[in-house]
Amino acid sequence: KHRMNEVGKVWGGMKQVFNNYSLGKYLGSHVSVDGRIDVEVKHRMNEVGKVWGGMKQVFNNRSLGMNAKKRLYEGVVVPTALYGAETWNMGVAERKRLNVVEMKCLRSMCGVTRFDRVRNEEVRRRTGVVQELGTRAEQKRSFCPPVRVSSPTRWSHFGQGG
């Protein structure tokens, strides 16, 4: 009853599957057919937007010190953005997307906009956040040990160290 068409969609009550898009969520992360992480990064950045929107009044508060804002950013926003980053095989586009969202957050913390023409380095200096989010994601990935992959035709048996 289920038929496949030329782009890989599955019809007939099943979830649609595309060749380079997400199959769904597994343990809180989006799984892609070909191992790309663009769907997962986009989802993480949407989650950051939700968190940032909920805390916007706190971050835009002029009476709250920058140190308190930085601690909130480091304790809530960064973990939300980097959840599952250990499994990401990041490319240039994903790093750029992470860094763009981070700069939007940091500029909001400082109270400057793009129209104020303040450089990113100056915004980082004012907030005290020196390391880019893309670099943090790479470090989080390199912290995990590599996974040994054996041949897909080899059967691993219990007790043989497969």
Short mmCIF file of C-alpha atoms in Angstrom, two decimals:
data_model
loop_
_atom_site.label_atom_id
_atom_site.label_comp_id
_atom_site.label_asym_id
_atom_site.label_seq_id
_atom_site.Cartn_x
_atom_site.Cartn_y
_atom_site.Cartn_z
CA LYS A 1 0.00 0.00 0.00
CA HIS A 2 2.88 2.39 0.69
CA ARG A 3 4.50 3.76 -2.42
CA MET A 4 7.71 5.73 -2.86
CA ASN A 5 8.05 8.64 -5.25
CA GLU A 6 11.19 10.16 -6.76
CA VAL A 7 12.13 12.39 -3.80
CA GLY A 8 11.85 9.72 -1.13
CA LYS A 9 8.47 10.54 0.43
CA VAL A 10 6.57 7.72 2.03
CA TRP A 11 2.81 7.98 1.60
CA GLY A 12 -0.07 6.19 3.24
CA GLY A 13 -0.30 7.23 6.86
CA MET A 14 3.44 7.12 7.56
CA LYS A 15 5.62 10.10 8.34
CA GLN A 16 7.15 11.80 5.31
CA VAL A 17 10.85 11.07 4.95
CA PHE A 18 13.16 13.21 2.81
CA ASN A 19 16.67 12.25 1.80
CA ASN A 20 18.42 15.09 3.63
CA TYR A 21 15.89 16.12 6.23
CA SER A 22 15.05 15.02 9.73
CA LEU A 23 13.50 11.63 10.33
CA GLY A 24 12.34 12.70 13.77
CA LYS A 25 13.56 13.09 17.30
CA TYR A 26 15.60 10.56 19.18
CA LEU A 27 16.61 11.33 22.78
CA GLY A 28 15.80 15.01 22.24
CA SER A 29 17.86 15.45 19.06
CA HIS A 30 16.73 15.54 15.46
CA VAL A 31 18.06 12.63 13.42
CA SER A 32 18.87 13.13 9.75
CA VAL A 33 19.13 10.49 7.05
CA ASP A 34 22.52 11.61 5.78
CA GLY A 35 24.06 12.78 9.05
CA ARG A 36 23.61 16.52 8.42
CA ILE A 37 22.83 18.65 11.43
CA ASP A 38 21.20 21.69 9.83
CA VAL A 39 17.74 20.65 11.09
CA GLU A 40 19.07 20.09 14.61
CA VAL A 41 20.93 23.42 14.71
CA LYS A 42 17.84 25.23 13.41
CA HIS A 43 15.76 23.56 16.13
CA ARG A 44 18.30 24.47 18.83
CA MET A 45 18.30 28.10 17.68
CA ASN A 46 14.50 28.15 17.82
CA GLU A 47 14.74 26.87 21.39
CA VAL A 48 17.24 29.64 22.20
CA GLY A 49 14.75 32.14 20.79
CA LYS A 50 12.05 30.79 23.09
CA VAL A 51 14.33 30.98 26.13
CA TRP A 52 15.53 34.46 25.15
CA GLY A 53 11.96 35.65 24.62
CA GLY A 54 11.00 34.43 28.08
CA MET A 55 13.95 36.19 29.70
CA LYS A 56 13.96 39.31 27.50
CA GLN A 57 12.76 41.64 30.25
CA VAL A 58 15.59 40.47 32.49
CA PHE A 59 18.26 40.93 29.81
CA ASN A 60 16.94 44.33 28.72
CA ASN A 61 16.77 45.60 32.31
CA ARG A 62 19.21 48.50 32.64
CA SER A 63 19.36 48.27 36.44
CA LEU A 64 20.64 44.67 36.36
CA GLY A 65 24.43 44.44 36.15
CA MET A 66 26.26 42.89 33.22
CA ASN A 67 27.83 40.24 35.46
CA ALA A 68 24.37 38.94 36.46
CA LYS A 69 23.23 38.99 32.83
CA LYS A 70 26.34 37.10 31.78
CA ARG A 71 25.76 34.43 34.44
CA LEU A 72 22.18 33.97 33.27
CA TYR A 73 23.35 33.78 29.68
CA GLU A 74 26.05 31.22 30.50
CA GLY A 75 23.76 29.19 32.76
CA VAL A 76 20.56 29.09 30.69
CA VAL A 77 21.03 30.21 27.09
CA VAL A 78 24.34 28.51 26.25
CA PRO A 79 23.30 25.05 27.56
CA THR A 80 20.04 25.36 25.61
CA ALA A 81 21.95 26.18 22.43
CA LEU A 82 24.56 23.46 22.83
CA TYR A 83 22.34 20.60 23.96
CA GLY A 84 23.47 17.54 22.02
CA ALA A 85 26.45 19.32 20.43
CA GLU A 86 28.67 16.33 21.21
CA THR A 87 27.16 14.54 18.22
CA TRP A 88 27.24 17.45 15.76
CA ASN A 89 29.54 17.31 12.77
CA MET A 90 29.50 21.07 12.17
CA GLY A 91 30.19 22.85 8.94
CA VAL A 92 30.76 26.53 8.24
CA ALA A 93 27.04 27.31 7.82
CA GLU A 94 26.11 25.80 11.19
CA ARG A 95 28.94 27.64 12.98
CA LYS A 96 27.80 30.89 11.38
CA ARG A 97 24.19 30.31 12.43
CA LEU A 98 25.26 29.67 16.04
CA ASN A 99 27.42 32.80 16.09
CA VAL A 100 24.68 34.99 14.56
CA VAL A 101 22.15 33.94 17.19
CA GLU A 102 24.74 34.46 19.92
CA MET A 103 25.52 37.99 18.73
CA LYS A 104 21.81 38.84 18.66
CA CYS A 105 21.61 37.80 22.30
CA LEU A 106 24.79 39.63 23.32
CA ARG A 107 23.76 42.83 21.53
CA SER A 108 20.43 42.70 23.32
CA MET A 109 22.23 42.30 26.65
CA CYS A 110 24.32 45.41 25.90
CA GLY A 111 21.39 47.42 24.61
CA VAL A 112 22.97 48.04 21.20
CA THR A 113 21.54 47.29 17.78
CA ARG A 114 23.11 46.71 14.38
CA PHE A 115 22.21 50.29 13.50
CA ASP A 116 24.50 51.52 16.29
CA ARG A 117 27.39 50.08 14.26
CA VAL A 118 29.19 48.57 17.24
CA ARG A 119 31.63 45.83 16.25
CA ASN A 120 31.17 42.28 17.49
CA GLU A 121 34.51 42.40 19.31
CA GLU A 122 33.34 45.44 21.27
CA VAL A 123 30.06 43.73 22.17
CA ARG A 124 32.02 40.70 23.37
CA ARG A 125 34.30 42.95 25.40
CA ARG A 126 31.34 44.71 27.03
CA THR A 127 29.57 41.47 27.93
CA GLY A 128 32.70 39.56 28.93
CA VAL A 129 31.83 36.61 26.65
CA VAL A 130 35.04 36.00 24.73
CA GLN A 131 34.51 32.59 23.15
CA GLU A 132 32.14 32.16 20.20
CA LEU A 133 29.27 29.69 20.47
CA GLY A 134 30.49 27.80 17.39
CA THR A 135 33.89 27.31 19.01
CA ARG A 136 32.24 26.06 22.20
CA ALA A 137 30.25 23.53 20.19
CA GLU A 138 33.44 22.26 18.55
CA GLN A 139 35.12 21.94 21.94
CA LYS A 140 32.15 20.08 23.33
CA ARG A 141 32.39 17.64 20.43
CA SER A 142 36.14 17.14 20.83
CA PHE A 143 35.66 16.44 24.54
CA CYS A 144 33.79 13.20 23.76
CA PRO A 145 35.87 10.16 22.89
CA PRO A 146 35.66 8.90 19.31
CA VAL A 147 33.24 6.09 18.56
CA ARG A 148 34.74 2.98 17.02
CA VAL A 149 32.69 1.84 14.06
CA SER A 150 33.10 -1.67 12.77
CA SER A 151 32.06 -3.14 9.48
CA PRO A 152 28.27 -3.23 9.01
CA THR A 153 28.53 -6.88 7.93
CA ARG A 154 30.36 -7.98 11.08
CA TRP A 155 28.26 -9.41 13.86
CA SER A 156 29.39 -8.48 17.34
CA HIS A 157 28.95 -11.15 19.95
CA PHE A 158 28.70 -10.63 23.67
CA GLY A 159 32.05 -11.11 25.33
CA GLN A 160 34.17 -10.88 22.19
CA GLY A 161 34.87 -7.15 22.46
CA GLY A 162 33.14 -6.31 19.18
#
